[in-house]
Tab-separated table of C-alpha atoms and ligand atoms in Angstrom:
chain	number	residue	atom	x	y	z
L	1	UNK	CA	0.000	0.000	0.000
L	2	UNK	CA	1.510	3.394	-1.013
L	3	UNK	CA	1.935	6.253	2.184
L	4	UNK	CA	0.142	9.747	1.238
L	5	UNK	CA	0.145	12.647	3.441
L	6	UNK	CA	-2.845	14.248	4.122
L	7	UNK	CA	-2.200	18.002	5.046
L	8	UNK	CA	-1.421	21.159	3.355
L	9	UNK	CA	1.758	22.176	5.976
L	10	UNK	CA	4.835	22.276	4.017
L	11	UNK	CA	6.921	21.979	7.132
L	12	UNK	CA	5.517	18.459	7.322
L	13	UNK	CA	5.304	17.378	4.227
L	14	UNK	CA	9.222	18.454	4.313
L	15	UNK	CA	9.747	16.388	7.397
L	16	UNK	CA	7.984	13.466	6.440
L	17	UNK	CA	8.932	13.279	2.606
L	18	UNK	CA	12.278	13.312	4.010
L	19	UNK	CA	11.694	9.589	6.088
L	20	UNK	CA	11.367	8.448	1.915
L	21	UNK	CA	8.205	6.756	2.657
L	22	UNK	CA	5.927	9.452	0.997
L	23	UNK	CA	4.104	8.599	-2.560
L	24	UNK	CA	1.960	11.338	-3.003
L	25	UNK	CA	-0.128	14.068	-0.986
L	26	UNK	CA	-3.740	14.936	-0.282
L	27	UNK	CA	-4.910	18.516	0.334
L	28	UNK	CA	-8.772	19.825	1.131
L	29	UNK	CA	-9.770	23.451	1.454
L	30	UNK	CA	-9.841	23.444	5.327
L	31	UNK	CA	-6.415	21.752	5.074
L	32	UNK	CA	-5.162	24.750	3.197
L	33	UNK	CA	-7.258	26.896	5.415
L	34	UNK	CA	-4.976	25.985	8.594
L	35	UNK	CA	-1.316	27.561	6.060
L	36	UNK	CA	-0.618	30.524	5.344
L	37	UNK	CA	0.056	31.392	1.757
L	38	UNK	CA	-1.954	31.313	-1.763
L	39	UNK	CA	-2.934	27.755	-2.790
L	40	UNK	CA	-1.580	27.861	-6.156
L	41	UNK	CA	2.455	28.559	-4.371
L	42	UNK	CA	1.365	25.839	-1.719
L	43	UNK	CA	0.174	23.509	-4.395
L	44	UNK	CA	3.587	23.947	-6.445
L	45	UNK	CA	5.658	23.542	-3.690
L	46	UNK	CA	4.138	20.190	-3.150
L	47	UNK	CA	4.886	19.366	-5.828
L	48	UNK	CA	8.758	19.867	-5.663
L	49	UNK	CA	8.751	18.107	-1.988
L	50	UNK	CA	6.492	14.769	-3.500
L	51	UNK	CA	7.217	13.246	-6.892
L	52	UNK	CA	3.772	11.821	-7.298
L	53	UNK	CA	0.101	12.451	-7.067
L	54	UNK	CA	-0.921	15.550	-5.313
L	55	UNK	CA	-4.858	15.997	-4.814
L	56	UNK	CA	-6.123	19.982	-4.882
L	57	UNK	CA	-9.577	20.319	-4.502
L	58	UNK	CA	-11.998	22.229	-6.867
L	59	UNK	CA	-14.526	24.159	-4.170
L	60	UNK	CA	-17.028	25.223	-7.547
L	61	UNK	CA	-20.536	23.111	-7.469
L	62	UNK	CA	-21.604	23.386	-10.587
L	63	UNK	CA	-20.509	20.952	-13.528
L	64	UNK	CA	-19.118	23.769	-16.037
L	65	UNK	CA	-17.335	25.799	-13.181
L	66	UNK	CA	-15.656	22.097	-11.843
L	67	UNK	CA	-14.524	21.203	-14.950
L	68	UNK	CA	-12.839	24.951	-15.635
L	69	UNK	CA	-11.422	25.015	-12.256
L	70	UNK	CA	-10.296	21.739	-12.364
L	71	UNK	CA	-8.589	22.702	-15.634
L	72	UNK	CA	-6.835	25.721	-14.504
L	73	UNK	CA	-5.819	23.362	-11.087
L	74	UNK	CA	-4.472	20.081	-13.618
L	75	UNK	CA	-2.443	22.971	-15.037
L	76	UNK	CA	0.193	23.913	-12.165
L	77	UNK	CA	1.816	20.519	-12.356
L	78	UNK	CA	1.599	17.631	-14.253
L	79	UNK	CA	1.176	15.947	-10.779
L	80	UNK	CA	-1.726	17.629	-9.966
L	81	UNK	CA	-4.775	15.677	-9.589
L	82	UNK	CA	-8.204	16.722	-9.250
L	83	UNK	CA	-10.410	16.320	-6.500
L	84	UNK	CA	-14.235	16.275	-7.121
L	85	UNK	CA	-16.868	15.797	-4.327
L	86	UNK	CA	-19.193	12.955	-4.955
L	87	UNK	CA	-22.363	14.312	-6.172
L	88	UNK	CA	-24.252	14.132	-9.954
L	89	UNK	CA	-22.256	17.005	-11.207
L	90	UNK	CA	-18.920	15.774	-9.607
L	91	UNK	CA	-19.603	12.665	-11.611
L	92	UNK	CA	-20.251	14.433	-14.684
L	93	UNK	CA	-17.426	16.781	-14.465
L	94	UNK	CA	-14.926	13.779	-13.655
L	95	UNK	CA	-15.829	12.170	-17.341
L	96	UNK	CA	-15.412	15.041	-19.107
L	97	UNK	CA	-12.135	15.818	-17.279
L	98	UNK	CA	-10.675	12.097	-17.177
L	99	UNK	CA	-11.619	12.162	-21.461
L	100	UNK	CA	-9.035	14.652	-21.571
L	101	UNK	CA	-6.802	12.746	-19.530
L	102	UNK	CA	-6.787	14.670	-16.523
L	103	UNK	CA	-7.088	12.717	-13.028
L	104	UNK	CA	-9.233	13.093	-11.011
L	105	UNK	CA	-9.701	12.001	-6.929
L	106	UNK	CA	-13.459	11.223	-6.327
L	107	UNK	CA	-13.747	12.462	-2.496
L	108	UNK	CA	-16.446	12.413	0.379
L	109	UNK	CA	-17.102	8.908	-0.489
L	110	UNK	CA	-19.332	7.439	1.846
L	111	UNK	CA	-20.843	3.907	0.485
L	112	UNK	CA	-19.611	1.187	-2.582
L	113	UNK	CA	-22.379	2.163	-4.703
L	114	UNK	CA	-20.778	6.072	-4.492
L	115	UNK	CA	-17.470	4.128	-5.218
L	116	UNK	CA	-18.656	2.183	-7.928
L	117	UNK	CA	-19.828	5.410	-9.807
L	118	UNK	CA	-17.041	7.436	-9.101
L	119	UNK	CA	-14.867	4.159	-10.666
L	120	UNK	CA	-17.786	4.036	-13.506
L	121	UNK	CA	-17.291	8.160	-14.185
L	122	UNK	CA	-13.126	7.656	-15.051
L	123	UNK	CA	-12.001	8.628	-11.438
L	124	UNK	CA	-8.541	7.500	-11.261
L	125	UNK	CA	-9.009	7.812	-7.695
L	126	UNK	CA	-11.961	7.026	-4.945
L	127	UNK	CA	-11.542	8.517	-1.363
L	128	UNK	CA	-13.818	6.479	1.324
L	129	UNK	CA	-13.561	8.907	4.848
L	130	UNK	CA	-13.307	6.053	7.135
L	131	UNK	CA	-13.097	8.324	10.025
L	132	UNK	CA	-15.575	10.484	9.797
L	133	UNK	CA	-17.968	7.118	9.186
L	134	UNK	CA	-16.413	6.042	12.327
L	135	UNK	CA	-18.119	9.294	13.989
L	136	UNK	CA	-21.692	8.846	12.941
L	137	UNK	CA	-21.629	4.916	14.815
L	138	UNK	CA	-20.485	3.194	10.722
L	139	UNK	CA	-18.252	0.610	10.854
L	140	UNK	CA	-15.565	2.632	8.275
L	141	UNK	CA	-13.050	-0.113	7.974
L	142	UNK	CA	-15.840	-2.289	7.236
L	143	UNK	CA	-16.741	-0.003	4.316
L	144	UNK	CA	-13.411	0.411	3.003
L	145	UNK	CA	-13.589	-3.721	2.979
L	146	UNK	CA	-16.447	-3.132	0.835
L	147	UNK	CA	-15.282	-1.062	-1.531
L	148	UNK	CA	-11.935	-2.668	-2.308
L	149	UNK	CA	-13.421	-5.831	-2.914
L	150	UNK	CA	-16.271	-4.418	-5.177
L	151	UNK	CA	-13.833	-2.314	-7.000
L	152	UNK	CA	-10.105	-4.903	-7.592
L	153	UNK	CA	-12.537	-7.242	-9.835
L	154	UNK	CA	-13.886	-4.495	-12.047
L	155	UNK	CA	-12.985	-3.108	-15.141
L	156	UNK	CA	-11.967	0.403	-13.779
L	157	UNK	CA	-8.446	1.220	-13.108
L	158	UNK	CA	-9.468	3.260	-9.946
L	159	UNK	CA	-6.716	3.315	-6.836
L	160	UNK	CA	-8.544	3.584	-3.497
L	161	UNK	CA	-7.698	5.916	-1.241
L	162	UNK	CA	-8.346	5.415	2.605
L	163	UNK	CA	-9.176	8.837	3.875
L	164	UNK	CA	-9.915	10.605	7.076
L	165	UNK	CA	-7.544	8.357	8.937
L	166	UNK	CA	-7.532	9.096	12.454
L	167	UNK	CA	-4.617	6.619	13.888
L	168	UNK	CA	-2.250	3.772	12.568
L	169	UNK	CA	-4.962	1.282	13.258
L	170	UNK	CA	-6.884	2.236	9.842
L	171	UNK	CA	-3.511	2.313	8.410
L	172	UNK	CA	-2.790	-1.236	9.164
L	173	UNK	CA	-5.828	-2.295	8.762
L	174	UNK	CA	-6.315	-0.629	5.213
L	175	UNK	CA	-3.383	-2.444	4.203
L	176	UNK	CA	-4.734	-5.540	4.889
L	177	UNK	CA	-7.675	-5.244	3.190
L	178	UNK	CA	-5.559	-4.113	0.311
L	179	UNK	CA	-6.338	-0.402	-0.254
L	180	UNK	CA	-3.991	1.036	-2.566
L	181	UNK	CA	-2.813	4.446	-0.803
L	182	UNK	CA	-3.652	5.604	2.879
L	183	UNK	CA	-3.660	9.367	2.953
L	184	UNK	CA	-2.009	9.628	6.450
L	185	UNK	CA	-2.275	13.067	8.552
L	186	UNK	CA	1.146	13.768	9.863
L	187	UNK	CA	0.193	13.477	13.412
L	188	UNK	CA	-0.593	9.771	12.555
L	189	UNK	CA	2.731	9.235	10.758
L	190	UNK	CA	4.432	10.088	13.930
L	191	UNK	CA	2.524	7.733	16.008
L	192	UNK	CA	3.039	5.081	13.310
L	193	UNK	CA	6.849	5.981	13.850
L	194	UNK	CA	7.354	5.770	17.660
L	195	UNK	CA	6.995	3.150	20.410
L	196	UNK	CA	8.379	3.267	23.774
L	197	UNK	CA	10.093	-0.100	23.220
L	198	UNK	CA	12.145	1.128	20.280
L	199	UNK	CA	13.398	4.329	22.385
L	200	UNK	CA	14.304	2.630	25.172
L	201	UNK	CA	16.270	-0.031	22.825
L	202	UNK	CA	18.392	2.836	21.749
L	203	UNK	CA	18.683	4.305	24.808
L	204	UNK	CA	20.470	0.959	25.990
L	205	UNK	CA	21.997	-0.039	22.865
L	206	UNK	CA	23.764	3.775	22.447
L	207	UNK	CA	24.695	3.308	26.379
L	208	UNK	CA	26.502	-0.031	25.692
L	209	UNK	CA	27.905	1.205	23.093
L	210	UNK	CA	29.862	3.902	24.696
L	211	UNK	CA	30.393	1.742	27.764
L	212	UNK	CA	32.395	-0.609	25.427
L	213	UNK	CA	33.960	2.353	24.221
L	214	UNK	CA	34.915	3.637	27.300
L	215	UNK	CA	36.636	-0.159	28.150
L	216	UNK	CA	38.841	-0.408	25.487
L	217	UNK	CA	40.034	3.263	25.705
L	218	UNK	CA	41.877	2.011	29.077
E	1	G3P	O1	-8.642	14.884	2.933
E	1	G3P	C1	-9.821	14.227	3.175
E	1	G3P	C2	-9.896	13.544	4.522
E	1	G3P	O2	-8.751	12.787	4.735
E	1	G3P	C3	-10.261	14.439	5.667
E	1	G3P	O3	-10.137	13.818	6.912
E	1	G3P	O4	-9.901	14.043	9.357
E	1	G3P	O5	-11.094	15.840	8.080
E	1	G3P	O6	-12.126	13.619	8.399
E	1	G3P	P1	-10.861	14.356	8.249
């Protein structure tokens, strides 16, 4: 499964694209709400820090507006990809973009049916928010399950993207169900990083280390 970052902070995409474990990045407008800056700089730079997909979200509702903003957003970077909200004209506006080969990240995916169009419409990608499923007493996992399985035996090319991850739990567990990408916030990357275990192991192993040092130095 292939490690996004979900967040719009360049400091942390830095940090974290810096571990080499980053394969793309997914950005929302109250993501880019939280930096300062204008999105088109934030969405370039991006771009420099991740070689590979980066998500930028279209915030017009109505088909001919998505597909012009979506145009004008495809044409930063050739990294760029488009992300629609699921709804009729999201659907509509992802065929007309994907015809012209532009990509385009289906988000606020809620149920497989909402997958299976956004697969049907050209979306090369489909974002289920397990998370925020989680909140309203869904099973989100459970739904992700869904959705891969419905989708890896299909016809469509569409790469599912486990969203609204709120700890390293739905990470692991997306993986095993066989989600393609995770988009990971960075707080989550951190606690996928650190256990107590592993510091103290260091801790000793550095001590012994200089202990044996200090030994042979007699
Ligand atoms: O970027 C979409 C999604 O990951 C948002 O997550 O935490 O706002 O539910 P969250």
């Amino acid at each position: 499964m292939k490690l996004f970052i979900d967040t719009a902070d360049l400091a942390d995409i830095e940090t974290i694209a810096g571990w080499g474990v980053l394969q793309g990045v997914t950005t929302n407008p109250t993501l880019l709400g939280k930096v300062e800056g204008e999105a088109d700089d934030i969405y370039r730079r991006v771009c420099e820090l991740v070689d590979g997909p980066v998500s930028a979200e279209v915030v017009a509702d109505a088909r001919g507006d998505m597909i012009e903003e979506g145009k004008r957003l495809a044409a930063i970077h050739e990294n760029i990809v488009v992300k629609l909200p699921m709804s009729a004209e999201g659907l509509s506006a992802t065929s007309t973009l994907a015809a012209e080969g532009i990509r385009v990240n289906m988000t606020l995916v809620f149920t497989p049916p909402q997958a299976l169009l956004a697969a049907a419409s050209g979306a090369a990608f489909v974002s289920p928010f397990v998370g925020r499923f989680d909140d309203i007493g869904h099973d989100g996992l459970e739904c992700l399950r869904t959705i891969v399985e419905a989708l890896e035996p299909s016809m469509y090319d569409t790469e599912v993207i486990t969203a609204s991850v709120r700890g390293p739990l739905h990470v692991t567990e997306a993986a095993r169900m066989g989600a393609h990408i995770a988009t990971i916030p960075p707080k989550v990357f951190y606690q996928m990083l650190q256990h107590p275990l592993t510091a103290a192991g260091i801790e000793t192993f550095t001590a012994d280390a200089e202990a044996r040092k200090a030994r042979a130095a007699k």
